[in-house]
CSV table of N, CA and C in Angstrom, one decimal:
chain,number,residue,atom,x,y,z
Y,20,MET,N,0.9,-1.1,0.0
Y,20,MET,CA,0.0,0.0,-0.1
Y,20,MET,C,0.8,1.2,0.1
Y,21,GLU,N,0.6,2.2,-0.8
Y,21,GLU,CA,1.5,3.4,-0.9
Y,21,GLU,C,0.6,4.3,-0.1
Y,22,THR,N,1.5,5.3,0.4
Y,22,THR,CA,1.1,6.3,1.3
Y,22,THR,C,2.0,7.5,0.9
Y,23,SER,N,1.3,8.7,1.0
Y,23,SER,CA,2.1,10.1,1.0
Y,23,SER,C,1.6,10.9,2.0
Y,24,MET,N,2.7,11.9,2.4
Y,24,MET,CA,2.4,12.8,3.4
Y,24,MET,C,3.3,13.8,3.4
Y,25,GLU,N,3.1,14.9,3.9
Y,25,GLU,CA,4.0,16.1,4.0
Y,25,GLU,C,4.9,15.7,5.2
Y,26,PRO,N,6.3,15.9,5.0
Y,26,PRO,CA,7.4,15.6,6.1
Y,26,PRO,C,6.9,16.3,7.3
Y,27,VAL,N,7.2,15.8,8.3
Y,27,VAL,CA,7.1,16.5,9.7
Y,27,VAL,C,8.3,16.4,10.4
Y,28,THR,N,8.9,17.6,10.9
Y,28,THR,CA,10.1,17.5,11.7
Y,28,THR,C,9.7,17.6,13.1
Y,29,VAL,N,10.4,16.6,13.8
Y,29,VAL,CA,10.4,16.5,15.3
Y,29,VAL,C,11.9,16.9,15.9
Y,30,ARG,N,12.0,18.0,16.7
Y,30,ARG,CA,13.2,18.3,17.2
Y,30,ARG,C,13.3,18.0,18.7
Y,31,ILE,N,14.5,17.2,19.0
Y,31,ILE,CA,14.7,16.7,20.3
Y,31,ILE,C,16.2,17.3,20.8
Y,32,GLY,N,16.2,18.3,21.5
Y,32,GLY,CA,17.3,19.1,21.9
Y,32,GLY,C,17.9,19.5,20.6
Y,33,ALA,N,19.1,19.2,20.1
Y,33,ALA,CA,19.6,19.7,18.9
Y,33,ALA,C,19.4,18.6,17.7
Y,34,LEU,N,18.8,17.7,17.9
Y,34,LEU,CA,18.4,16.7,16.8
Y,34,LEU,C,17.2,17.0,16.2
Y,35,ASP,N,17.3,16.8,14.8
Y,35,ASP,CA,16.1,17.0,14.0
Y,35,ASP,C,15.8,15.5,13.3
Y,36,LEU,N,14.4,15.1,13.5
Y,36,LEU,CA,13.9,13.9,12.7
Y,36,LEU,C,13.0,14.5,11.9
Y,37,ARG,N,13.1,14.3,10.6
Y,37,ARG,CA,12.3,14.8,9.6
Y,37,ARG,C,11.6,13.6,9.1
Y,38,PHE,N,10.3,13.2,9.6
Y,38,PHE,CA,9.6,12.0,9.1
Y,38,PHE,C,9.0,12.0,7.8
Y,39,LEU,N,9.4,11.0,6.9
Y,39,LEU,CA,9.0,10.8,5.5
Y,39,LEU,C,7.8,9.9,5.5
Y,40,VAL,N,7.8,9.0,6.4
Y,40,VAL,CA,6.8,7.9,6.5
Y,40,VAL,C,6.7,7.6,7.8
Y,41,ASP,N,5.4,7.4,8.5
Y,41,ASP,CA,5.0,7.2,9.8
Y,41,ASP,C,3.8,6.6,10.1
Y,42,GLU,N,3.6,5.9,11.2
Y,42,GLU,CA,2.3,5.1,11.2
Y,42,GLU,C,1.1,6.0,11.4
Y,43,HIS,N,1.3,7.3,11.5
Y,43,HIS,CA,0.0,8.1,11.5
Y,43,HIS,C,-0.7,8.2,10.1
Y,44,HIS,N,0.1,7.6,9.0
Y,44,HIS,CA,-0.4,7.8,7.8
Y,44,HIS,C,-0.6,6.4,7.0
Y,45,GLY,N,-1.0,5.4,7.9
Y,45,GLY,CA,-1.2,4.1,7.3
Y,45,GLY,C,-0.2,3.2,6.8
Y,46,ALA,N,0.9,3.5,7.4
Y,46,ALA,CA,2.3,2.9,6.9
Y,46,ALA,C,2.8,2.0,7.9
Y,47,GLY,N,2.0,1.2,8.5
Y,47,GLY,CA,2.5,0.3,9.6
Y,47,GLY,C,3.7,-0.6,9.3
Y,48,GLU,N,4.0,-0.8,8.1
Y,48,GLU,CA,5.1,-1.7,7.7
Y,48,GLU,C,6.3,-1.1,8.2
Y,49,MET,N,6.6,0.3,8.0
Y,49,MET,CA,7.9,0.9,8.5
Y,49,MET,C,7.7,2.5,8.8
Y,50,ILE,N,8.8,2.8,9.5
Y,50,ILE,CA,8.8,4.3,9.6
Y,50,ILE,C,10.2,4.8,9.0
Y,51,LEU,N,10.0,5.9,8.4
Y,51,LEU,CA,11.4,6.3,7.5
Y,51,LEU,C,11.4,7.8,8.0
Y,52,PHE,N,12.7,8.2,8.4
Y,52,PHE,CA,12.9,9.6,8.8
Y,52,PHE,C,14.6,9.9,8.5
Y,53,GLU,N,14.6,11.2,8.2
Y,53,GLU,CA,16.0,11.8,8.0
Y,53,GLU,C,16.4,12.2,9.3
Y,54,PHE,N,17.6,11.8,9.9
Y,54,PHE,CA,18.1,12.0,11.1
Y,54,PHE,C,19.3,13.0,10.9
Y,55,THR,N,19.1,14.3,11.6
Y,55,THR,CA,20.4,15.2,11.6
Y,55,THR,C,20.8,15.4,12.9
Y,56,VAL,N,22.2,15.2,12.9
Y,56,VAL,CA,22.9,15.3,14.3
Y,56,VAL,C,24.1,16.1,14.2
Y,57,PRO,N,24.0,17.3,14.8
Y,57,PRO,CA,25.1,18.3,14.9
Y,57,PRO,C,26.3,17.6,15.7
Y,58,PRO,N,27.5,18.3,15.4
Y,58,PRO,CA,28.5,17.8,16.2
Y,58,PRO,C,28.3,17.8,17.8
Y,59,GLU,N,28.7,16.9,18.5
Y,59,GLU,CA,28.5,16.8,20.1
Y,59,GLU,C,27.1,17.0,20.4
Y,60,ALA,N,26.1,16.7,19.8
Y,60,ALA,CA,24.8,16.7,20.2
Y,60,ALA,C,24.6,15.7,21.3
Y,61,ARG,N,23.6,15.8,22.1
Y,61,ARG,CA,23.2,14.8,23.1
Y,61,ARG,C,22.4,13.8,22.2
Y,62,VAL,N,22.5,12.6,22.4
Y,62,VAL,CA,21.9,11.7,21.5
Y,62,VAL,C,21.2,10.6,22.6
Y,63,PRO,N,20.2,9.9,22.1
Y,63,PRO,CA,19.6,8.9,22.9
Y,63,PRO,C,20.7,8.0,23.5
Y,64,ALA,N,20.3,7.4,24.9
Y,64,ALA,CA,21.3,6.4,25.5
Y,64,ALA,C,21.1,5.2,24.8
Y,65,PRO,N,22.3,4.3,25.0
Y,65,PRO,CA,22.2,2.9,24.5
Y,65,PRO,C,20.8,2.2,24.8
Y,66,HIS,N,20.4,1.4,23.8
Y,66,HIS,CA,19.0,0.9,24.1
Y,66,HIS,C,18.9,-0.3,23.0
Y,67,HIS,N,17.9,-1.1,23.1
Y,67,HIS,CA,17.6,-2.0,21.9
Y,67,HIS,C,16.1,-2.0,21.7
Y,68,HIS,N,15.7,-2.5,20.5
Y,68,HIS,CA,14.3,-2.6,20.3
Y,68,HIS,C,13.9,-3.9,20.4
Y,69,ALA,N,12.7,-4.2,21.3
Y,69,ALA,CA,12.3,-5.5,21.5
Y,69,ALA,C,11.9,-6.1,20.3
Y,70,ALA,N,11.0,-5.5,19.2
Y,70,ALA,CA,10.6,-6.1,18.1
Y,70,ALA,C,10.7,-5.3,16.8
Y,71,VAL,N,11.7,-4.6,16.7
Y,71,VAL,CA,11.9,-3.7,15.4
Y,71,VAL,C,13.4,-3.7,14.9
Y,72,ASP,N,13.6,-4.1,13.8
Y,72,ASP,CA,14.8,-4.0,12.9
Y,72,ASP,C,15.1,-2.4,12.5
Y,73,GLU,N,16.3,-2.0,12.5
Y,73,GLU,CA,16.8,-0.5,12.3
Y,73,GLU,C,17.7,-0.6,11.1
Y,74,ALA,N,17.7,0.2,10.2
Y,74,ALA,CA,18.8,0.5,9.1
Y,74,ALA,C,19.1,2.0,9.0
Y,75,VAL,N,20.3,2.3,9.0
Y,75,VAL,CA,20.8,3.6,8.9
Y,75,VAL,C,21.6,3.6,7.7
Y,76,TYR,N,21.2,4.8,6.8
Y,76,TYR,CA,22.1,4.9,5.5
Y,76,TYR,C,22.6,6.4,5.5
Y,77,GLY,N,23.8,6.5,5.4
Y,77,GLY,CA,24.4,7.8,5.5
Y,77,GLY,C,24.1,8.9,4.3
Y,78,LEU,N,23.8,10.0,4.7
Y,78,LEU,CA,23.5,11.0,3.5
Y,78,LEU,C,24.5,12.2,3.6
Y,79,ALA,N,25.0,12.5,4.6
Y,79,ALA,CA,26.0,13.5,4.8
Y,79,ALA,C,26.9,13.4,6.1
Y,80,GLY,N,28.2,13.8,6.0
Y,80,GLY,CA,29.0,13.8,7.2
Y,80,GLY,C,29.2,12.5,7.7
Y,81,ILE,N,29.6,12.2,9.0
Y,81,ILE,CA,29.9,10.9,9.6
Y,81,ILE,C,29.2,10.6,10.9
Y,82,LEU,N,28.2,9.6,10.7
Y,82,LEU,CA,27.6,9.4,12.0
Y,82,LEU,C,28.1,8.1,12.7
Y,83,THR,N,28.5,8.1,13.9
Y,83,THR,CA,29.1,6.8,14.5
Y,83,THR,C,27.8,6.0,14.9
Y,84,VAL,N,27.7,4.8,14.5
Y,84,VAL,CA,26.8,3.9,15.0
Y,84,VAL,C,27.4,2.7,15.7
Y,85,THR,N,27.2,2.6,17.0
Y,85,THR,CA,27.6,1.5,17.9
Y,85,THR,C,26.7,0.5,18.0
Y,86,VAL,N,26.9,-0.6,17.7
Y,86,VAL,CA,26.1,-2.0,17.8
Y,86,VAL,C,26.7,-2.9,18.6
Y,87,ASP,N,26.2,-3.3,19.7
Y,87,ASP,CA,26.7,-4.4,20.5
Y,87,ASP,C,28.2,-4.1,20.9
Y,88,GLY,N,28.5,-2.6,21.2
Y,88,GLY,CA,29.6,-2.2,21.6
Y,88,GLY,C,30.7,-2.1,20.5
Y,89,ILE,N,30.3,-2.3,19.4
Y,89,ILE,CA,31.3,-2.1,18.2
Y,89,ILE,C,30.9,-0.9,17.5
Y,90,PRO,N,31.8,0.3,17.4
Y,90,PRO,CA,31.4,1.3,16.8
Y,90,PRO,C,31.8,1.3,15.3
Y,91,ARG,N,31.0,2.0,14.4
Y,91,ARG,CA,31.2,1.9,13.0
Y,91,ARG,C,30.8,3.4,12.5
Y,92,GLU,N,31.7,3.9,11.7
Y,92,GLU,CA,31.4,5.2,11.2
Y,92,GLU,C,30.7,5.1,9.8
Y,93,ILE,N,29.6,5.7,9.8
Y,93,ILE,CA,28.8,5.6,8.6
Y,93,ILE,C,28.9,7.0,7.8
Y,94,ARG,N,29.4,6.9,6.7
Y,94,ARG,CA,29.7,7.9,5.8
Y,94,ARG,C,28.7,8.0,4.7
Y,95,VAL,N,28.6,9.0,3.7
Y,95,VAL,CA,27.6,8.9,2.6
Y,95,VAL,C,27.7,7.8,1.9
Y,96,GLY,N,26.5,7.0,1.7
Y,96,GLY,CA,26.3,5.9,1.1
Y,96,GLY,C,26.5,4.6,1.9
Y,97,ASP,N,27.2,4.7,3.1
Y,97,ASP,CA,27.1,3.5,3.9
Y,97,ASP,C,25.9,3.2,4.5
Y,98,VAL,N,25.7,1.8,4.9
Y,98,VAL,CA,24.6,1.4,5.5
Y,98,VAL,C,24.9,0.7,6.8
Y,99,ALA,N,24.2,0.6,7.9
Y,99,ALA,CA,24.3,-0.2,9.0
Y,99,ALA,C,23.0,-0.8,9.2
Y,100,PHE,N,23.0,-2.1,9.6
Y,100,PHE,CA,21.9,-2.8,9.8
Y,100,PHE,C,21.7,-3.0,11.4
Y,101,ILE,N,20.7,-2.9,12.2
Y,101,ILE,CA,20.8,-3.0,13.6
Y,101,ILE,C,19.5,-4.0,13.8
Y,102,PRO,N,19.7,-5.3,14.0
Y,102,PRO,CA,18.7,-6.3,14.2
Y,102,PRO,C,17.9,-6.0,15.7
Y,103,ARG,N,16.7,-6.2,15.7
Y,103,ARG,CA,16.1,-6.2,16.9
Y,103,ARG,C,16.9,-7.0,18.0
Y,104,GLY,N,16.9,-6.5,19.1
Y,104,GLY,CA,17.6,-7.0,20.3
Y,104,GLY,C,19.2,-6.6,20.4
Y,105,ALA,N,19.8,-5.9,19.3
Y,105,ALA,CA,21.1,-5.5,19.4
Y,105,ALA,C,21.0,-4.2,20.1
Y,106,VAL,N,22.0,-4.0,21.2
Y,106,VAL,CA,22.2,-2.7,21.8
Y,106,VAL,C,22.8,-1.8,21.0
Y,107,HIS,N,22.3,-0.5,20.8
Y,107,HIS,CA,23.0,0.4,19.9
Y,107,HIS,C,22.8,1.9,20.4
Y,108,HIS,N,23.6,2.7,19.9
Y,108,HIS,CA,23.3,4.1,19.9
Y,108,HIS,C,24.0,4.8,18.8
Y,109,HIS,N,23.7,6.1,18.6
Y,109,HIS,CA,24.3,7.0,17.5
Y,109,HIS,C,25.0,8.2,18.2
Y,110,GLU,N,25.9,8.6,17.5
Y,110,GLU,CA,26.7,9.9,17.9
Y,110,GLU,C,27.4,10.5,16.8
Y,111,ASN,N,27.5,11.8,16.9
Y,111,ASN,CA,28.4,12.5,15.8
Y,111,ASN,C,29.8,13.0,16.6
Y,112,ARG,N,30.8,12.2,16.3
Y,112,ARG,CA,32.0,12.6,16.9
Y,112,ARG,C,33.0,13.6,16.0
Y,113,HIS,N,32.4,14.1,15.0
Y,113,HIS,CA,33.0,14.8,14.1
Y,113,HIS,C,32.6,16.3,14.0
Y,114,GLU,N,33.3,17.3,13.1
Y,114,GLU,CA,33.1,18.6,13.2
Y,114,GLU,C,32.0,19.2,12.3
Y,115,GLU,N,31.5,18.2,11.4
Y,115,GLU,CA,30.5,18.7,10.5
Y,115,GLU,C,29.0,17.9,10.9
Y,116,ILE,N,28.0,18.5,10.5
Y,116,ILE,CA,26.6,18.0,10.7
Y,116,ILE,C,26.6,16.5,10.0
Y,117,ALA,N,25.9,15.6,10.8
Y,117,ALA,CA,25.8,14.1,10.2
Y,117,ALA,C,24.3,14.1,9.8
Y,118,ARG,N,24.0,13.4,8.5
Y,118,ARG,CA,22.5,13.3,8.3
Y,118,ARG,C,22.6,11.7,7.8
Y,119,ALA,N,21.5,11.0,8.2
Y,119,ALA,CA,21.2,9.8,7.8
Y,119,ALA,C,19.7,9.6,7.5
Y,120,LEU,N,19.4,8.5,6.8
Y,120,LEU,CA,18.1,8.0,6.7
Y,120,LEU,C,18.0,6.9,7.7
Y,121,VAL,N,17.0,7.0,8.4
Y,121,VAL,CA,16.8,5.8,9.5
Y,121,VAL,C,15.4,5.0,9.0
Y,122,LEU,N,15.4,3.7,8.7
Y,122,LEU,CA,14.3,2.9,8.6
Y,122,LEU,C,14.1,2.0,9.8
Y,123,LEU,N,12.9,2.0,10.2
Y,123,LEU,CA,12.4,1.1,11.3
Y,123,LEU,C,11.3,0.3,10.8
Y,124,THR,N,11.6,-1.1,11.0
Y,124,THR,CA,10.5,-2.1,10.5
Y,124,THR,C,10.3,-3.2,11.4
Y,125,PRO,N,9.2,-3.6,11.8
Y,125,PRO,CA,7.9,-2.9,11.6
Y,125,PRO,C,7.8,-1.5,12.2
Y,126,GLY,N,6.8,-0.7,11.7
Y,126,GLY,CA,6.7,0.6,12.1
Y,126,GLY,C,6.0,1.0,13.4
Y,127,SER,N,6.5,0.1,14.4
Y,127,SER,CA,5.8,0.4,15.8
Y,127,SER,C,6.5,1.5,16.5
Y,128,ILE,N,7.6,2.0,16.2
Y,128,ILE,CA,8.2,3.1,16.9
Y,128,ILE,C,8.2,4.3,15.9
Y,129,GLY,N,7.1,5.0,16.1
Y,129,GLY,CA,6.9,6.2,15.2
Y,129,GLY,C,7.1,7.4,15.7
Y,130,ARG,N,6.6,8.3,14.9
Y,130,ARG,CA,6.7,9.9,15.3
Y,130,ARG,C,6.2,10.2,16.7
Y,131,ALA,N,5.1,9.5,17.0
Y,131,ALA,CA,4.5,9.6,18.4
Y,131,ALA,C,5.4,9.4,19.5
Y,132,TYR,N,6.4,8.3,19.3
Y,132,TYR,CA,7.3,8.1,20.5
Y,132,TYR,C,8.3,9.3,20.5
Y,133,PHE,N,8.7,9.8,19.3
Y,133,PHE,CA,9.7,10.8,19.4
Y,133,PHE,C,9.2,12.1,19.8
Y,134,GLU,N,7.8,12.4,19.5
Y,134,GLU,CA,7.3,13.6,20.0
Y,134,GLU,C,7.1,13.5,21.5
Y,135,GLU,N,6.8,12.4,22.0
Y,135,GLU,CA,6.6,12.1,23.5
Y,135,GLU,C,8.0,12.3,24.2
Y,136,MET,N,9.0,11.9,23.7
Y,136,MET,CA,10.4,12.0,24.1
Y,136,MET,C,10.9,13.4,24.3
Y,137,ALA,N,10.4,14.1,23.1
Y,137,ALA,CA,11.0,15.5,23.0
Y,137,ALA,C,10.3,16.3,24.1
Y,138,ALA,N,9.1,16.1,24.4
Y,138,ALA,CA,8.3,16.9,25.4
Y,138,ALA,C,9.0,16.4,26.8
Y,139,ALA,N,9.3,15.3,27.2
Y,139,ALA,CA,10.0,14.7,28.3
Y,139,ALA,C,11.4,15.2,28.7
Y,140,VAL,N,12.1,15.6,27.6
Y,140,VAL,CA,13.5,16.0,27.7
Y,140,VAL,C,13.6,17.4,27.5
Y,141,ALA,N,12.4,18.3,27.3
Y,141,ALA,CA,12.6,19.7,27.1
Y,141,ALA,C,12.8,20.5,28.4
Y,142,GLY,N,13.2,21.6,28.3
Y,142,GLY,CA,13.4,22.4,29.4
Y,142,GLY,C,14.8,22.3,30.1
Y,143,PRO,N,15.0,23.3,30.9
Y,143,PRO,CA,16.3,23.5,31.5
Y,143,PRO,C,16.9,22.5,32.4
Y,144,ASP,N,15.9,21.7,33.0
Y,144,ASP,CA,16.2,20.7,34.2
Y,144,ASP,C,16.6,19.4,33.4
Y,145,ARG,N,17.2,18.7,34.1
Y,145,ARG,CA,17.6,17.4,33.7
Y,145,ARG,C,16.4,16.5,33.5
Y,146,PRO,N,16.0,15.7,32.5
Y,146,PRO,CA,15.0,14.9,32.5
Y,146,PRO,C,14.8,14.0,33.6
Y,147,ASP,N,13.6,13.5,34.0
Y,147,ASP,CA,13.2,12.5,34.9
Y,147,ASP,C,13.5,11.2,34.2
Y,148,PRO,N,14.7,10.6,34.7
Y,148,PRO,CA,15.1,9.1,34.2
Y,148,PRO,C,14.0,8.1,34.3
Y,149,ALA,N,13.0,8.1,35.3
Y,149,ALA,CA,11.9,7.2,35.4
Y,149,ALA,C,11.0,7.3,34.4
Y,150,ARG,N,10.6,8.8,34.0
Y,150,ARG,CA,9.7,9.0,33.0
Y,150,ARG,C,10.2,8.6,31.6
Y,151,VAL,N,11.6,8.9,31.4
Y,151,VAL,CA,12.2,8.6,30.1
Y,151,VAL,C,12.0,7.1,30.0
Y,152,ARG,N,12.4,6.4,30.9
Y,152,ARG,CA,12.5,4.9,30.8
Y,152,ARG,C,10.9,4.4,30.7
Y,153,GLU,N,10.0,4.9,31.3
Y,153,GLU,CA,8.5,4.4,31.0
Y,153,GLU,C,8.1,4.7,29.6
Y,154,ILE,N,8.6,5.9,29.0
Y,154,ILE,CA,8.1,6.2,27.6
Y,154,ILE,C,8.9,5.1,26.7
Y,155,MET,N,10.2,4.9,26.9
Y,155,MET,CA,10.9,3.9,26.1
Y,155,MET,C,10.3,2.6,26.2
Y,156,LEU,N,10.0,2.1,27.3
Y,156,LEU,CA,9.5,0.8,27.4
Y,156,LEU,C,8.2,0.7,26.9
Y,157,ARG,N,7.2,1.7,27.0
Y,157,ARG,CA,5.9,1.6,26.3
Y,157,ARG,C,5.9,1.5,25.0
Y,158,HIS,N,6.8,2.2,24.3
Y,158,HIS,CA,7.1,2.2,22.8
Y,158,HIS,C,8.0,1.0,22.3
Y,159,GLY,N,8.4,0.1,23.0
Y,159,GLY,CA,9.2,-1.0,22.6
Y,159,GLY,C,10.8,-0.8,22.6
Y,160,LEU,N,11.1,0.2,23.5
Y,160,LEU,CA,12.7,0.4,23.4
Y,160,LEU,C,13.0,0.1,24.8
Y,161,VAL,N,14.2,-0.6,24.9
Y,161,VAL,CA,14.6,-1.2,26.2
Y,161,VAL,C,16.0,-0.4,26.5
Y,162,PRO,N,16.0,0.3,27.6
Y,162,PRO,CA,17.4,1.0,28.0
Y,162,PRO,C,18.4,-0.2,28.2
Y,163,ALA,N,19.7,0.0,27.8
Y,163,ALA,CA,20.6,-0.8,28.1
Y,163,ALA,C,21.3,-0.6,29.4
């Protein structure tokens, strides 16, 4: 089934996630977003997905993707596959902005998760770890 939508951007701190396909538009098979990570930006803590596979395709700069403790630099045209259950995180260790396409399948971790997480970590105070953990677990992400 094909679906089309206007891209929607969710900002979490300095991170931008520009959703190209998400579950709010009948595309339950996958979530697809462009992930922009400035240098030294705070990124999500290491975690794994209980029931979702992830692929990361490099568009610009260099994004370091660490899977099960092994870091790999994703440059333009490179791809990393992160199977469900693999502990992973992303970071930009370089001086230029990194951009990647991220595909999650099935599409159970969608824009709603990222919007909820953005609200939870917004503001000048340190986010409540219990609230962040609860949001993650409810959406199928397991903190490492």
